PDB file of C-alpha atoms in Angstrom:
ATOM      1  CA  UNK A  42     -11.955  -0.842  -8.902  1.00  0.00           C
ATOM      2  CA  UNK A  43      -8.973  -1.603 -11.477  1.00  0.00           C
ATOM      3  CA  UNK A  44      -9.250  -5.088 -13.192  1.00  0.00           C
ATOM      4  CA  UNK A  45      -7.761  -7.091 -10.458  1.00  0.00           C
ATOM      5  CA  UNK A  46      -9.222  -9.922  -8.740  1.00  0.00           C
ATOM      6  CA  UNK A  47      -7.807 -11.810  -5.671  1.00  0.00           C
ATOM      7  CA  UNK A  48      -8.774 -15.924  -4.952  1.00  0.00           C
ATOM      8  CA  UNK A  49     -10.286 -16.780  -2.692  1.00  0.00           C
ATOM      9  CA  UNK A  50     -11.449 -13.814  -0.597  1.00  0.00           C
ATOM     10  CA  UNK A  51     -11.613 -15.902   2.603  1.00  0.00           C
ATOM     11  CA  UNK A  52      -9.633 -19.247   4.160  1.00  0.00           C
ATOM     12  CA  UNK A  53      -9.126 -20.878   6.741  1.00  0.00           C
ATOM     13  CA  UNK A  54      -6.298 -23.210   6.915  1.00  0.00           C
ATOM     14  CA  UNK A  55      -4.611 -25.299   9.179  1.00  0.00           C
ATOM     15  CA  UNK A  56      -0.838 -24.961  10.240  1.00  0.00           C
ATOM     16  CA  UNK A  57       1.486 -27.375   8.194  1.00  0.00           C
ATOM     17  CA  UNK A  58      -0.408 -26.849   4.963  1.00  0.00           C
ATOM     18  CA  UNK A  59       0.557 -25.124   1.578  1.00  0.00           C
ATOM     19  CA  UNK A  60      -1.567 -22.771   0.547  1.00  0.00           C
ATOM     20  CA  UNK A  61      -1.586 -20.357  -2.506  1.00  0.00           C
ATOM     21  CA  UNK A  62      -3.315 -17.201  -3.382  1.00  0.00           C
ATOM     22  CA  UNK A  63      -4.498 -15.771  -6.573  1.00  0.00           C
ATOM     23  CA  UNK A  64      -3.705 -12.651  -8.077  1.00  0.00           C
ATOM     24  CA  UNK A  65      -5.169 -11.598 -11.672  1.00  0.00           C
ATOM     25  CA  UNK A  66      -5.376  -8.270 -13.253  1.00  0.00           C
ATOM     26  CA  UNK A  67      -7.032  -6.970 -16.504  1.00  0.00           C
ATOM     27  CA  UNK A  68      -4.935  -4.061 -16.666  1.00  0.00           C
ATOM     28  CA  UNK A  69      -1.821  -5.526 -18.302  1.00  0.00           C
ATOM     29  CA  UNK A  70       0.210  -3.381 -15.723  1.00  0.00           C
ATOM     30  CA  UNK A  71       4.247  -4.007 -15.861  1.00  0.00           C
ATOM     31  CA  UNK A  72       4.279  -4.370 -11.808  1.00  0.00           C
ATOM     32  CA  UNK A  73       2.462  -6.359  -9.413  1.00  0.00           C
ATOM     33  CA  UNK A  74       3.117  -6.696  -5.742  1.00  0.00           C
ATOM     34  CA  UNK A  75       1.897  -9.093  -2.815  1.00  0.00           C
ATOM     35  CA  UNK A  76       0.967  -7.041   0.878  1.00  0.00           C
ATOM     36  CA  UNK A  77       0.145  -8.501   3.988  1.00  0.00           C
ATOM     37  CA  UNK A  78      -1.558  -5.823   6.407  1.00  0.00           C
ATOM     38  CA  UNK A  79      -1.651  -6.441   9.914  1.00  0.00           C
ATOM     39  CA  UNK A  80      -2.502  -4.187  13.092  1.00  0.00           C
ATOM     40  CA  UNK A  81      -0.017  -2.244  13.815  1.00  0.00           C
ATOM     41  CA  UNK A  82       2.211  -2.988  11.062  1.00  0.00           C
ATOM     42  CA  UNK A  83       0.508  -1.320   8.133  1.00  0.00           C
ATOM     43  CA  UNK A  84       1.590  -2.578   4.628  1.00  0.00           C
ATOM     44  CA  UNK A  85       4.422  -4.599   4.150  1.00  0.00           C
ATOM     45  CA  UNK A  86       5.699  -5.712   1.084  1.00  0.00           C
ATOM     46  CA  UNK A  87       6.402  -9.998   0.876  1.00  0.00           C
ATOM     47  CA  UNK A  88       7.058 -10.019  -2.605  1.00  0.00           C
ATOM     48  CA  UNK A  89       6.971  -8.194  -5.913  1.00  0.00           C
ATOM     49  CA  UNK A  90       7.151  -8.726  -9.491  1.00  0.00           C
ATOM     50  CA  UNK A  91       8.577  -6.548 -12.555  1.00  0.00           C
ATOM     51  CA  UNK A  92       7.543  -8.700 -15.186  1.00  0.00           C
ATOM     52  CA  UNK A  93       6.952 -12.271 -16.410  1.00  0.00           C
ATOM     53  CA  UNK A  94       9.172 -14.367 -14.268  1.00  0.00           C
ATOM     54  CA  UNK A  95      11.007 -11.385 -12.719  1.00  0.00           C
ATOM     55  CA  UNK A  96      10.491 -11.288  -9.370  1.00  0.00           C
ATOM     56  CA  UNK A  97      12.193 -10.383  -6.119  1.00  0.00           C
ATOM     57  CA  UNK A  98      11.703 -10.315  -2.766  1.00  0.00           C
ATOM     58  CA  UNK A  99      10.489  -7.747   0.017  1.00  0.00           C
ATOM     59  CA  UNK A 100      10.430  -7.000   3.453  1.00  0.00           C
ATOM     60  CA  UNK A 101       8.728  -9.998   4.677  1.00  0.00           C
ATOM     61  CA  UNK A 102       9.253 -12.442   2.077  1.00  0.00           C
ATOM     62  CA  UNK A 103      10.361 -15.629   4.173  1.00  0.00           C
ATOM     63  CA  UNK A 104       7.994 -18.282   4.168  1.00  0.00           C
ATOM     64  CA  UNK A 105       6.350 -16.942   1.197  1.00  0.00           C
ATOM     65  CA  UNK A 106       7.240 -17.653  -2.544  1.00  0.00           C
ATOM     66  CA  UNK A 107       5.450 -16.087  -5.388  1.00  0.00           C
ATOM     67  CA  UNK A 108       5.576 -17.105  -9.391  1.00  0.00           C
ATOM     68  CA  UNK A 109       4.267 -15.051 -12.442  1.00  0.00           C
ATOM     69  CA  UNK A 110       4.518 -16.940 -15.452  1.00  0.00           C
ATOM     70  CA  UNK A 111       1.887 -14.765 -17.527  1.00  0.00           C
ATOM     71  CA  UNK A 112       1.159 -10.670 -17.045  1.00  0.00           C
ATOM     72  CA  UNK A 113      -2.232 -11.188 -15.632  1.00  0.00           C
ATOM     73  CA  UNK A 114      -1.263 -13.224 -13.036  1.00  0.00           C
ATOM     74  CA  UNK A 115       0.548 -13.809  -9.675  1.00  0.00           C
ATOM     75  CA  UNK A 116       0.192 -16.375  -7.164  1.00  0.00           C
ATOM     76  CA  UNK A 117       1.800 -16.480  -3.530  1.00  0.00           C
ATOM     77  CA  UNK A 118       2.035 -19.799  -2.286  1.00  0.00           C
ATOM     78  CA  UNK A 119       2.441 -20.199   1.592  1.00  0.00           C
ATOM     79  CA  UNK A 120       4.619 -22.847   1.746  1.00  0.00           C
ATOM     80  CA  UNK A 121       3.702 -24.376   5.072  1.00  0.00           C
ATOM     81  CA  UNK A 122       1.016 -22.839   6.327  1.00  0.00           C
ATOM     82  CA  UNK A 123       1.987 -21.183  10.336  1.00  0.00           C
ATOM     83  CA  UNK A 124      -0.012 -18.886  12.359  1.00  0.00           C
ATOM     84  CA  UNK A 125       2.048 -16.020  12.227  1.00  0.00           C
ATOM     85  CA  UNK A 126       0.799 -15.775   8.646  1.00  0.00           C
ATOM     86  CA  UNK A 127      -2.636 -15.313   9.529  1.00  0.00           C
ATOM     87  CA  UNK A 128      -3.148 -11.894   7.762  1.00  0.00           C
ATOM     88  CA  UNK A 129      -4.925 -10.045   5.438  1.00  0.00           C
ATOM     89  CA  UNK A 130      -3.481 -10.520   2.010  1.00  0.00           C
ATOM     90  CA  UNK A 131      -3.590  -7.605  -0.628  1.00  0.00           C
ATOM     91  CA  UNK A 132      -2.654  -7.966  -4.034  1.00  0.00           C
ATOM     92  CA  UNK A 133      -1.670  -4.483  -6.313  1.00  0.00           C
ATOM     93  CA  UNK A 134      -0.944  -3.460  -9.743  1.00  0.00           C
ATOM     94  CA  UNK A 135       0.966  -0.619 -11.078  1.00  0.00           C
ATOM     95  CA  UNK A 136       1.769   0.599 -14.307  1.00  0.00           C
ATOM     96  CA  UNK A 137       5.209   1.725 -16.315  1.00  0.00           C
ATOM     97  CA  UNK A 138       5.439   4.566 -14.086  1.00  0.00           C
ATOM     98  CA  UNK A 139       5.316   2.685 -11.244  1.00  0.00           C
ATOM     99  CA  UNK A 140       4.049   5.382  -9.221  1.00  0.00           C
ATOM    100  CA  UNK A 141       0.391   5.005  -8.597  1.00  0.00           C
ATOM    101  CA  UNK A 142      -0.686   1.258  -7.279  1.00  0.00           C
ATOM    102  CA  UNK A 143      -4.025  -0.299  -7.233  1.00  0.00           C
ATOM    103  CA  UNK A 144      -5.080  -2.436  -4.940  1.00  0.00           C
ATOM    104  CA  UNK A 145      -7.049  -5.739  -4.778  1.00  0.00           C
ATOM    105  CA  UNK A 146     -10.060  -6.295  -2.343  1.00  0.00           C
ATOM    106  CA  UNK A 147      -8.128  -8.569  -0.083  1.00  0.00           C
ATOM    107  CA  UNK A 148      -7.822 -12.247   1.315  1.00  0.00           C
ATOM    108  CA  UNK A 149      -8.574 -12.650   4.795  1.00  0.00           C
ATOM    109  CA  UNK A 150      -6.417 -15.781   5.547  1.00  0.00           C
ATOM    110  CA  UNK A 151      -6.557 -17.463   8.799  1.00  0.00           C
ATOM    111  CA  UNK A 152      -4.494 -20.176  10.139  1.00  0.00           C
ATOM    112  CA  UNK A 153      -5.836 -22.690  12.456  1.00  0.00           C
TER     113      UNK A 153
ATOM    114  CA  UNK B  56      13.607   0.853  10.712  1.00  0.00           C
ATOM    115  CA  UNK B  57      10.783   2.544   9.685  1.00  0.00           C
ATOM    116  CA  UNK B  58      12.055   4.992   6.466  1.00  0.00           C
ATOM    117  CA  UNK B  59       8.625   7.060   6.078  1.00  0.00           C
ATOM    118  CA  UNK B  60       7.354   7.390   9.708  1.00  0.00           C
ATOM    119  CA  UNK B  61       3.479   8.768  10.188  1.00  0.00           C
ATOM    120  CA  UNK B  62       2.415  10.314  13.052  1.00  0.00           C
ATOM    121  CA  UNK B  63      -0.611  10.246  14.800  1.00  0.00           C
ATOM    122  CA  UNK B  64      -1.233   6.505  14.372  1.00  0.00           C
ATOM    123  CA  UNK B  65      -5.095   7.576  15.611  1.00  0.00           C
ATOM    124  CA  UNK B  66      -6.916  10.470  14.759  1.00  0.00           C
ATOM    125  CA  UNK B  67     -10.198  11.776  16.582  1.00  0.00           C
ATOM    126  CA  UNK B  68     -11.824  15.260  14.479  1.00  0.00           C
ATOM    127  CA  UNK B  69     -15.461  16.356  15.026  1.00  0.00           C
ATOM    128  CA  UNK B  70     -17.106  17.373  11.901  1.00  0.00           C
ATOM    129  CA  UNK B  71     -16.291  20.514  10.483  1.00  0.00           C
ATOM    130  CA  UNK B  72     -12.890  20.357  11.296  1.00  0.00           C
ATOM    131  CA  UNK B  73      -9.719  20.056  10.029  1.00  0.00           C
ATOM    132  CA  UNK B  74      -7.689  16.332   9.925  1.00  0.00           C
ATOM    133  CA  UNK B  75      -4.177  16.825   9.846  1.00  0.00           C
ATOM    134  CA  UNK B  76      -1.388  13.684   9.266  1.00  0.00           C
ATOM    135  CA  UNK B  77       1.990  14.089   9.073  1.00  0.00           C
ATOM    136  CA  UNK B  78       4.511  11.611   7.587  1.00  0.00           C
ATOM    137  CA  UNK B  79       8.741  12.371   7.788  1.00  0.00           C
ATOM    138  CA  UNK B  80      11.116  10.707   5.508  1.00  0.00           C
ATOM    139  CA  UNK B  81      15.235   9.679   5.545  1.00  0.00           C
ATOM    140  CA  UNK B  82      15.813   8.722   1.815  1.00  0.00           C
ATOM    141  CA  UNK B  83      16.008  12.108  -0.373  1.00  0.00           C
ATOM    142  CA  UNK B  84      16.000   9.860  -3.336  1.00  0.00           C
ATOM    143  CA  UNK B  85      11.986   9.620  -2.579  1.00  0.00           C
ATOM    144  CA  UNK B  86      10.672  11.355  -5.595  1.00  0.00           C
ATOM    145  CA  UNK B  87       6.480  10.964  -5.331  1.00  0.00           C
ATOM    146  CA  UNK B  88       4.743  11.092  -1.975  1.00  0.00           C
ATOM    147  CA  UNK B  89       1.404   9.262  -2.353  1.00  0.00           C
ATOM    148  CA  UNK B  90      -1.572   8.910   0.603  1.00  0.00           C
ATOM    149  CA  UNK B  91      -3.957   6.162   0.379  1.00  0.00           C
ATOM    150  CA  UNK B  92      -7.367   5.984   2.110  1.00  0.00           C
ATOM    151  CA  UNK B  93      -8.606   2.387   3.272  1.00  0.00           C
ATOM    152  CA  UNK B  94     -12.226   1.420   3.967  1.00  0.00           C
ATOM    153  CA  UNK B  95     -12.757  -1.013   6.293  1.00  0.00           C
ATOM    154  CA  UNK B  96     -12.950  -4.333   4.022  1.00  0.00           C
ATOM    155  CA  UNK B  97     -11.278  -2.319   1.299  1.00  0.00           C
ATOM    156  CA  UNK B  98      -7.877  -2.191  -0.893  1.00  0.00           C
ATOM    157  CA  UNK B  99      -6.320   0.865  -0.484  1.00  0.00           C
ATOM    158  CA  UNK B 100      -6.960   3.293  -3.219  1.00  0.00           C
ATOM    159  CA  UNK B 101      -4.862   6.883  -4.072  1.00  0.00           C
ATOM    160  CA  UNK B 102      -6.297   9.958  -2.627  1.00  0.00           C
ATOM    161  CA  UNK B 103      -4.117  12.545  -3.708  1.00  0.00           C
ATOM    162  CA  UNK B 104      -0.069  12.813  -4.662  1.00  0.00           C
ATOM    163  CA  UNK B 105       2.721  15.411  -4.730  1.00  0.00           C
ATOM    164  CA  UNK B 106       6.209  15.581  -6.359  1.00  0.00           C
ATOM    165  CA  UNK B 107       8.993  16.983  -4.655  1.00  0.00           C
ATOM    166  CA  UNK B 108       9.120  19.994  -6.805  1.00  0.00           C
ATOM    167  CA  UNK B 109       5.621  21.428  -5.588  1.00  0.00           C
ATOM    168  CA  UNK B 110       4.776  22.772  -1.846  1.00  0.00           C
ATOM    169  CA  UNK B 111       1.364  22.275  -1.837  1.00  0.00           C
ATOM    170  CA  UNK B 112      -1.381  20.359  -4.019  1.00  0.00           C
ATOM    171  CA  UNK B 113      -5.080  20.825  -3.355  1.00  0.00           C
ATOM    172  CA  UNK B 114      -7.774  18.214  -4.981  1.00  0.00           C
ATOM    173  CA  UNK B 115     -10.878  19.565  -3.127  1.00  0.00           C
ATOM    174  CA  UNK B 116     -10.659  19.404   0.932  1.00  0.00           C
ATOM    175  CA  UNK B 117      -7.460  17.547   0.498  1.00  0.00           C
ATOM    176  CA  UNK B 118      -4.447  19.688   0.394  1.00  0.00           C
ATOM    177  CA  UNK B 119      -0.721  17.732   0.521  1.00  0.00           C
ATOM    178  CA  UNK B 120       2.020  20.621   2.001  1.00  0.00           C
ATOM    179  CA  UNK B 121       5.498  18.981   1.640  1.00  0.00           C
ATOM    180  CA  UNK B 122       8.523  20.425   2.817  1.00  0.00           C
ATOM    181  CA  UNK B 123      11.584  19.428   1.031  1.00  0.00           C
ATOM    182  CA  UNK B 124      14.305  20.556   3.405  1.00  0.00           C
ATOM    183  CA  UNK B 125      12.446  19.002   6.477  1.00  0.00           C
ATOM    184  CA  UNK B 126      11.792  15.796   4.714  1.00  0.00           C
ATOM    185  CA  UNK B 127       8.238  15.888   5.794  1.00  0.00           C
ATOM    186  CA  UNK B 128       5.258  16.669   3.980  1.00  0.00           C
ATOM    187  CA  UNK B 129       1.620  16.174   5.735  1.00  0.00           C
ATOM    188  CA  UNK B 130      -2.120  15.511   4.587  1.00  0.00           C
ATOM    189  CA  UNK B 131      -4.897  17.842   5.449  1.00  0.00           C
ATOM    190  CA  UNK B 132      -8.920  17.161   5.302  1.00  0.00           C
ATOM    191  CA  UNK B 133     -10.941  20.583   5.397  1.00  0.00           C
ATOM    192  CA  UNK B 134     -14.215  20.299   6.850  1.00  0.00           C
ATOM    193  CA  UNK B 135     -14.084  16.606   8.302  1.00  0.00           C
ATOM    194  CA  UNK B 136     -17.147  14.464   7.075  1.00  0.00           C
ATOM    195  CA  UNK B 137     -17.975  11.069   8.854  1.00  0.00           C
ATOM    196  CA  UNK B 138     -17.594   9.854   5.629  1.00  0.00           C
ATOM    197  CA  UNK B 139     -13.870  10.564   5.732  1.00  0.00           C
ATOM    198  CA  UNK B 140     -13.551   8.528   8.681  1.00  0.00           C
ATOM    199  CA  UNK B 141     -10.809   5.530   7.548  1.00  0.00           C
ATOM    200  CA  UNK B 142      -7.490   4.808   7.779  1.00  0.00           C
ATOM    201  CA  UNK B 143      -5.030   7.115   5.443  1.00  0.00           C
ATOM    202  CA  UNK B 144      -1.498   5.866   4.755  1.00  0.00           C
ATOM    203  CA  UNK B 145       1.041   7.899   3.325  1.00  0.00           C
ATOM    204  CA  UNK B 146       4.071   6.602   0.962  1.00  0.00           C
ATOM    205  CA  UNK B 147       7.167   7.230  -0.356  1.00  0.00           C
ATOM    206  CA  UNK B 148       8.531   5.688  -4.046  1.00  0.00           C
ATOM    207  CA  UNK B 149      11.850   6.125  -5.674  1.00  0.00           C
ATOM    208  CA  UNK B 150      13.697   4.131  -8.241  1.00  0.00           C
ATOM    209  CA  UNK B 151      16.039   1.604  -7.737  1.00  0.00           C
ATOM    210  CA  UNK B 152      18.429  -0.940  -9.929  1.00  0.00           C
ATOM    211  CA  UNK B 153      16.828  -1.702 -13.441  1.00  0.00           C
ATOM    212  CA  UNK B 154      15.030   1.494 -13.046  1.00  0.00           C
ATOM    213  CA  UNK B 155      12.120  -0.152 -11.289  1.00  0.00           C
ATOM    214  CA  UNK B 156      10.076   1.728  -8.748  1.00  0.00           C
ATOM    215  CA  UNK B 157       8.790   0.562  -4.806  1.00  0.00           C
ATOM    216  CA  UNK B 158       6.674   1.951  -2.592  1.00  0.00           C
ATOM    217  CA  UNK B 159       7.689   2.561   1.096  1.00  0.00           C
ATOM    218  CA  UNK B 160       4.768   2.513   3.200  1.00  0.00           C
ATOM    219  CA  UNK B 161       3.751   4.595   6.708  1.00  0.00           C
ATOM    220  CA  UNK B 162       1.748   2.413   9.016  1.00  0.00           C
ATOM    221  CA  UNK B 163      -1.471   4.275   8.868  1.00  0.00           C
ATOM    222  CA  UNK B 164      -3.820   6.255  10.756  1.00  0.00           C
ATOM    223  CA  UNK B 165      -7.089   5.708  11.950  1.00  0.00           C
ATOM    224  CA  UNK B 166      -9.144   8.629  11.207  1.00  0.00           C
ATOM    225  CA  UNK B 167     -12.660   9.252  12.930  1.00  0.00           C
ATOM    226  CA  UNK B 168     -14.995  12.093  12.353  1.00  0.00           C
ATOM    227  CA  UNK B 169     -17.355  12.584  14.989  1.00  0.00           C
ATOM    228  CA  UNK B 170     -20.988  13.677  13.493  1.00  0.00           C
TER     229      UNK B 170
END
């Protein structure tokens, strides 16, 4: 796998509460970019990131906000925790080219 | 509004035989055409990738045939292995404002290969 690790893997939450995932890559790639992947749905992009504090949003960005304040990193915090959100989570990195994206190994999150 | 649409969403193939996905497109400012394969558990990682200005690319049993004027290009597996079995995604990217790049995804198919 590219140099990117997701925290945690797994969690369990309850509704109402913030929660915030962890993003961190090795790779020093320009783009990063958070998924959620549910059945039926396929990818969709909540929000992505061009560089250290530029971000924007995507498809499915509300209730979600996102910072990046170094290259290796990129958190999305849930803001208050709902069940719609339960998802998998994917984190991916891409490079100047922005073509080809790598992608994390996933957080299953799961709102109670 | 679903701007690269992938057809079928599940895929049944016993082995030996050939997988075939197709994905369609709107935007004709898509200018790479990605598929990902996804393990169960797994990220999605690139399997193979084609620019507009090619037909066909071949990396072992997977061959990408695109067809610029239909706006559709397709991914075949030659002699299906269980092992392929997985869902495959195909994607779209282009460039927008400040000359940064997205992806735009299909929503998958569920591939089986049947020993």
């Amino acid at each position: 796998d590219a140099g990117i690790t997701q925290s945690p893997r797994h969690k369990v939450t309850e509704t109402g509460t913030p929660v915030t995932l962890r993003c961190h890559q090795t790779e020093n790639h320009r783009y990063m970019y958070w998924y959620r992947q549910d059945p039926g749905h396929g990818l969709r992009l909540i929000h992505y990131s061009y560089g250290v504090k530029d971000t924007d949003k995507g498809e499915v960005s509300d209730g979600y906000s996102v910072s990046r304040s170094k290259t290796e990193d990129f958190l999305l915090t849930l803001e208050s925790a709902t069940s719609s959100q339960t998802s998998v989570y994917f984190c991916a990195i891409s490079g100047i080219s922005g073509t080809e994206a790598f992608f994390g190994q996933g957080t299953r999150l799961t709102v109670v | 509004q679903q701007q690269v649409k992938q057809s079928p969403q599940s895929l049944i193939v016993q082995k030996g035989g050939i997988s075939i996905i197709n994905c369609a497109y709107e935007n004709t400012a898509f200018d790479y055409f990605p598929w990902y394969q996804q393990f169960p558990g797994k990220g999605p990682a690139l399997l193979i990738a084609i620019r507009p200005d090619v037909s066909e690319k071949k990396e072992g049993r997977f061959t990408i045939s695109f067809n610029k004027s239909a706006k559709q290009f397709s991914l075949h597996i030659m002699d299906s292995q269980p092992g392929d079995s997985a869902t495959y995604f195909c994607a779209a990217s282009r460039r927008f404002a400040g000359n940064n790049r997205k992806l735009i995804w299909g929503l998958g198919t569920s591939l089986a290969v049947n020993p």
